[in-house]
């Protein structure tokens, strides 16, 4: 008889949780250490929590959930998870999702957003549990052993510098993201960015590579940047690329991303991945020029709690 147990995450679960997260999804660059760090953070108002599923004593999957902050819209939560393929259809993710929804409802969430692999099985699962289909995002991958495109040199007055140059005062970099994220494609407007939250959740994130994250500076002022996470081995994740609206149309994001990939290649990284909303035509075009090829897609699903 199979015994299913849903419980809170413990640090010793990290390897198993990471294995379930990566199974069949090599484009997701996330280390076991990051799952420990994410669960240990107690960011104000986020109520972040990780649940794991045990089948016959083995951890086979998890769900990570919390309240969406950085927006003036209230009552929005997120719940994203995964189960090892060989343990699916045995009730594990049903139990995980139920635990996540209870937790979120206790903290005032009325609408849950979840990213689901763009495949028939996961989509059918979400629809059967009351979720409605939303927007699509595409993942791109490229082998860094392949040559990179030749780009133009930075124009006069533009410098490309590592984000580590702002270690003493990251606030100018934050201002770029806070401005750019306001029109990032999505159902929820990210119109209330908080500097302290950004410092704790993004700037101090262990996966952030401050040597490969590049800032485009115009006349001494940060105007665009690309943030990069790595797995400490050979994989590179383009976490977020931003350009202040007043500086758009000058190719600054393209310059920063190309410089970052050049440095990553020189440092011995082999595999680069990125993701973009399907409606973000300018960034999709930049990534195609950089040599990224679509390797997977996912779809946002949304559910109203309590009916």
CSV table of C-alpha atoms in Angstrom, one decimal, residues 7-240:
chain,number,residue,atom,x,y,z
A,7,UNK,CA,4.9,18.1,5.0
A,8,UNK,CA,7.1,21.2,5.3
A,9,UNK,CA,10.4,21.3,3.5
A,10,UNK,CA,13.6,20.5,5.5
A,11,UNK,CA,17.1,21.4,4.3
A,12,UNK,CA,18.0,17.7,3.8
A,13,UNK,CA,15.2,17.5,1.2
A,14,UNK,CA,17.0,19.9,-1.1
A,15,UNK,CA,18.7,17.4,-3.4
A,16,UNK,CA,15.4,15.5,-4.0
A,17,UNK,CA,13.4,18.7,-4.5
A,18,UNK,CA,16.0,19.9,-7.1
A,19,UNK,CA,16.0,16.6,-8.9
A,20,UNK,CA,12.2,16.7,-9.3
A,21,UNK,CA,12.4,20.4,-10.4
A,22,UNK,CA,15.0,19.6,-13.1
A,23,UNK,CA,13.5,16.3,-14.4
A,24,UNK,CA,13.0,16.7,-18.1
A,25,UNK,CA,13.5,20.4,-17.7
A,26,UNK,CA,17.2,21.1,-18.2
A,27,UNK,CA,16.4,24.8,-19.0
A,28,UNK,CA,15.6,25.4,-15.3
A,29,UNK,CA,18.9,26.4,-13.6
A,30,UNK,CA,18.3,25.9,-9.9
A,31,UNK,CA,20.6,24.3,-7.4
A,32,UNK,CA,19.7,22.5,-4.2
A,33,UNK,CA,21.3,25.3,-2.2
A,34,UNK,CA,18.9,27.8,-3.8
A,35,UNK,CA,15.9,25.8,-2.5
A,36,UNK,CA,17.3,26.0,1.0
A,37,UNK,CA,17.9,29.7,0.7
A,38,UNK,CA,14.4,30.4,-0.7
A,39,UNK,CA,12.7,28.5,2.0
A,40,UNK,CA,14.8,30.1,4.8
A,41,UNK,CA,14.0,33.7,3.7
A,42,UNK,CA,11.2,35.3,5.6
A,43,UNK,CA,10.5,38.3,3.4
A,44,UNK,CA,7.9,40.7,4.7
A,45,UNK,CA,4.5,39.9,3.4
A,46,UNK,CA,5.5,37.1,1.1
A,47,UNK,CA,4.6,34.2,3.5
A,48,UNK,CA,6.8,32.0,1.3
A,49,UNK,CA,6.5,28.3,2.1
A,50,UNK,CA,7.7,25.0,0.6
A,51,UNK,CA,5.8,21.7,0.9
A,52,UNK,CA,7.2,18.3,-0.1
A,53,UNK,CA,5.5,15.1,-1.0
A,54,UNK,CA,6.7,11.8,0.4
A,55,UNK,CA,5.7,8.5,-1.2
A,56,UNK,CA,6.6,5.5,0.9
A,57,UNK,CA,9.2,7.7,2.7
A,58,UNK,CA,10.9,9.1,-0.4
A,59,UNK,CA,10.6,12.8,-1.3
A,60,UNK,CA,9.3,12.9,-4.9
A,61,UNK,CA,8.3,16.5,-5.4
A,62,UNK,CA,7.5,19.9,-3.9
A,63,UNK,CA,5.4,23.0,-4.3
A,64,UNK,CA,6.7,26.5,-3.6
A,65,UNK,CA,4.1,29.1,-2.8
A,66,UNK,CA,3.7,32.6,-1.4
A,67,UNK,CA,2.0,36.0,-1.7
A,68,UNK,CA,3.0,38.2,-4.7
A,69,UNK,CA,4.5,41.5,-3.5
A,70,UNK,CA,5.8,44.5,-5.4
A,71,UNK,CA,2.4,45.3,-6.7
A,72,UNK,CA,-0.5,47.5,-5.5
A,73,UNK,CA,-2.9,44.7,-6.3
A,74,UNK,CA,-3.7,42.6,-3.2
A,75,UNK,CA,-4.8,39.0,-2.9
A,76,UNK,CA,-2.5,37.5,-5.5
A,77,UNK,CA,-0.5,34.3,-4.7
A,78,UNK,CA,1.8,31.9,-6.6
A,79,UNK,CA,2.2,28.2,-6.4
A,80,UNK,CA,4.7,26.3,-8.6
A,81,UNK,CA,5.8,22.7,-8.2
A,82,UNK,CA,7.0,19.5,-9.7
A,83,UNK,CA,7.0,15.8,-9.1
A,84,UNK,CA,9.4,13.2,-10.5
A,85,UNK,CA,7.9,11.8,-13.7
A,86,UNK,CA,7.9,8.2,-12.5
A,87,UNK,CA,5.8,9.2,-9.4
A,88,UNK,CA,3.1,11.2,-11.2
A,89,UNK,CA,-0.6,10.1,-11.2
A,90,UNK,CA,-0.3,8.9,-7.6
A,91,UNK,CA,-1.8,11.9,-5.8
A,92,UNK,CA,1.4,13.6,-4.9
A,93,UNK,CA,0.8,16.9,-6.7
A,94,UNK,CA,-2.8,16.9,-5.9
A,95,UNK,CA,-1.9,16.8,-2.2
A,96,UNK,CA,0.8,19.5,-2.7
A,97,UNK,CA,-1.5,21.9,-4.4
A,98,UNK,CA,-4.2,21.5,-1.8
A,99,UNK,CA,-1.6,22.3,0.9
A,100,UNK,CA,-0.4,25.4,-1.0
A,101,UNK,CA,-4.0,26.6,-1.6
A,102,UNK,CA,-4.8,26.3,2.1
A,103,UNK,CA,-1.7,28.1,3.1
A,104,UNK,CA,-2.3,31.0,0.7
A,105,UNK,CA,-6.0,31.3,1.6
A,106,UNK,CA,-4.9,31.7,5.3
A,107,UNK,CA,-2.9,34.8,4.2
A,108,UNK,CA,-5.6,36.5,2.2
A,109,UNK,CA,-4.9,35.2,-1.2
A,110,UNK,CA,-8.0,35.0,-3.5
A,111,UNK,CA,-6.2,34.3,-6.8
A,112,UNK,CA,-3.4,31.8,-7.4
A,113,UNK,CA,-1.1,32.0,-10.4
A,114,UNK,CA,0.9,28.9,-11.5
A,115,UNK,CA,3.3,28.2,-14.3
A,116,UNK,CA,2.6,24.9,-16.0
A,117,UNK,CA,4.7,23.0,-18.6
A,118,UNK,CA,3.1,23.5,-22.1
A,119,UNK,CA,2.4,19.8,-22.4
A,120,UNK,CA,-1.0,18.0,-22.5
A,121,UNK,CA,-0.7,16.2,-19.2
A,122,UNK,CA,0.2,19.2,-17.0
A,123,UNK,CA,-2.4,21.4,-18.8
A,124,UNK,CA,-5.1,18.8,-18.3
A,125,UNK,CA,-4.2,18.5,-14.6
A,126,UNK,CA,-4.5,22.3,-14.1
A,127,UNK,CA,-7.8,22.6,-16.0
A,128,UNK,CA,-9.3,19.7,-14.0
A,129,UNK,CA,-8.6,21.5,-10.7
A,130,UNK,CA,-10.3,24.8,-11.6
A,131,UNK,CA,-7.5,26.7,-13.2
A,132,UNK,CA,-8.0,28.8,-16.3
A,133,UNK,CA,-5.4,29.3,-19.1
A,134,UNK,CA,-3.5,32.5,-19.2
A,135,UNK,CA,-0.4,33.8,-21.1
A,136,UNK,CA,2.5,31.8,-22.5
A,137,UNK,CA,6.3,32.1,-22.1
A,138,UNK,CA,9.0,30.5,-24.1
A,139,UNK,CA,12.4,29.2,-23.0
A,140,UNK,CA,15.5,29.6,-25.2
A,141,UNK,CA,18.8,27.7,-24.9
A,142,UNK,CA,22.2,28.0,-26.6
A,143,UNK,CA,25.4,26.1,-26.5
A,144,UNK,CA,28.1,28.6,-25.5
A,145,UNK,CA,30.7,26.6,-27.4
A,146,UNK,CA,29.1,28.0,-30.6
A,147,UNK,CA,30.4,31.3,-31.8
A,148,UNK,CA,28.6,34.4,-30.6
A,149,UNK,CA,27.5,37.1,-33.1
A,150,UNK,CA,29.7,40.1,-33.7
A,151,UNK,CA,28.1,43.2,-32.3
A,152,UNK,CA,29.0,46.8,-32.7
A,153,UNK,CA,31.2,48.5,-30.1
A,154,UNK,CA,29.4,50.6,-27.5
A,155,UNK,CA,28.6,54.1,-28.8
A,156,UNK,CA,30.2,57.2,-27.4
A,157,UNK,CA,29.2,57.8,-23.8
A,158,UNK,CA,28.2,54.2,-23.2
A,159,UNK,CA,30.2,51.8,-20.9
A,160,UNK,CA,29.6,48.1,-20.1
A,161,UNK,CA,30.5,47.4,-16.5
A,162,UNK,CA,29.9,44.4,-14.2
A,163,UNK,CA,27.2,44.9,-11.6
A,164,UNK,CA,29.8,44.3,-8.9
A,165,UNK,CA,31.0,47.9,-9.5
A,166,UNK,CA,27.8,48.9,-7.5
A,167,UNK,CA,28.5,46.6,-4.5
A,168,UNK,CA,28.8,49.6,-2.2
A,169,UNK,CA,25.5,51.2,-3.4
A,170,UNK,CA,23.2,49.1,-5.6
A,171,UNK,CA,20.4,51.6,-5.6
A,172,UNK,CA,21.1,53.0,-9.1
A,173,UNK,CA,20.8,49.4,-10.5
A,174,UNK,CA,17.5,49.0,-8.5
A,175,UNK,CA,16.1,52.1,-10.1
A,176,UNK,CA,16.6,50.6,-13.6
A,177,UNK,CA,14.6,47.5,-12.7
A,178,UNK,CA,11.9,49.4,-10.8
A,179,UNK,CA,11.3,51.5,-13.9
A,180,UNK,CA,11.5,48.7,-16.5
A,181,UNK,CA,9.4,46.2,-14.6
A,182,UNK,CA,6.3,48.5,-14.7
A,183,UNK,CA,5.6,47.5,-18.3
A,184,UNK,CA,6.8,43.9,-18.1
A,185,UNK,CA,4.1,41.7,-19.7
A,186,UNK,CA,1.9,40.0,-17.1
A,187,UNK,CA,-1.5,39.9,-15.5
A,188,UNK,CA,-0.4,41.7,-12.4
A,189,UNK,CA,1.2,45.2,-12.6
A,190,UNK,CA,4.5,45.3,-10.8
A,191,UNK,CA,4.1,48.9,-9.8
A,192,UNK,CA,5.3,49.0,-6.2
A,193,UNK,CA,9.0,47.8,-6.2
A,194,UNK,CA,10.6,48.0,-2.8
A,195,UNK,CA,14.3,48.6,-2.5
A,196,UNK,CA,14.9,46.6,0.7
A,197,UNK,CA,12.9,43.7,-0.7
A,198,UNK,CA,15.0,43.8,-3.9
A,199,UNK,CA,18.2,43.9,-1.9
A,200,UNK,CA,17.3,40.8,0.1
A,201,UNK,CA,15.6,38.8,-2.7
A,202,UNK,CA,17.6,39.7,-5.8
A,203,UNK,CA,20.9,41.5,-5.0
A,204,UNK,CA,21.8,39.1,-2.2
A,205,UNK,CA,20.6,36.0,-4.0
A,206,UNK,CA,23.4,33.4,-3.8
A,207,UNK,CA,23.0,32.4,-7.5
A,208,UNK,CA,23.5,36.0,-8.7
A,209,UNK,CA,26.9,36.2,-10.6
A,210,UNK,CA,28.0,39.8,-10.2
A,211,UNK,CA,30.9,39.4,-12.7
A,212,UNK,CA,28.6,38.2,-15.5
A,213,UNK,CA,25.7,40.5,-14.7
A,214,UNK,CA,26.4,43.6,-16.9
A,215,UNK,CA,25.2,47.2,-16.6
A,216,UNK,CA,25.1,49.5,-19.6
A,217,UNK,CA,26.0,53.0,-18.3
A,218,UNK,CA,25.1,56.1,-20.3
A,219,UNK,CA,27.1,59.2,-19.3
A,220,UNK,CA,27.8,57.7,-15.9
A,221,UNK,CA,24.3,56.7,-15.2
A,222,UNK,CA,23.0,53.0,-15.2
A,223,UNK,CA,20.5,52.8,-18.0
A,224,UNK,CA,20.1,49.0,-18.6
A,225,UNK,CA,21.4,45.8,-17.2
A,226,UNK,CA,21.1,42.0,-17.5
A,227,UNK,CA,21.1,39.9,-14.3
A,228,UNK,CA,22.7,36.4,-14.5
A,229,UNK,CA,22.4,33.4,-12.3
A,230,UNK,CA,24.7,30.4,-12.5
A,231,UNK,CA,24.8,27.0,-11.0
A,232,UNK,CA,28.4,27.2,-9.9
A,233,UNK,CA,29.4,24.7,-12.6
A,234,UNK,CA,28.7,25.3,-16.3
A,235,UNK,CA,25.1,26.6,-16.7
A,236,UNK,CA,24.0,30.2,-17.1
A,237,UNK,CA,20.5,31.7,-16.6
A,238,UNK,CA,19.5,35.1,-17.9
A,239,UNK,CA,17.3,36.0,-14.9
A,240,UNK,CA,16.1,39.5,-15.9
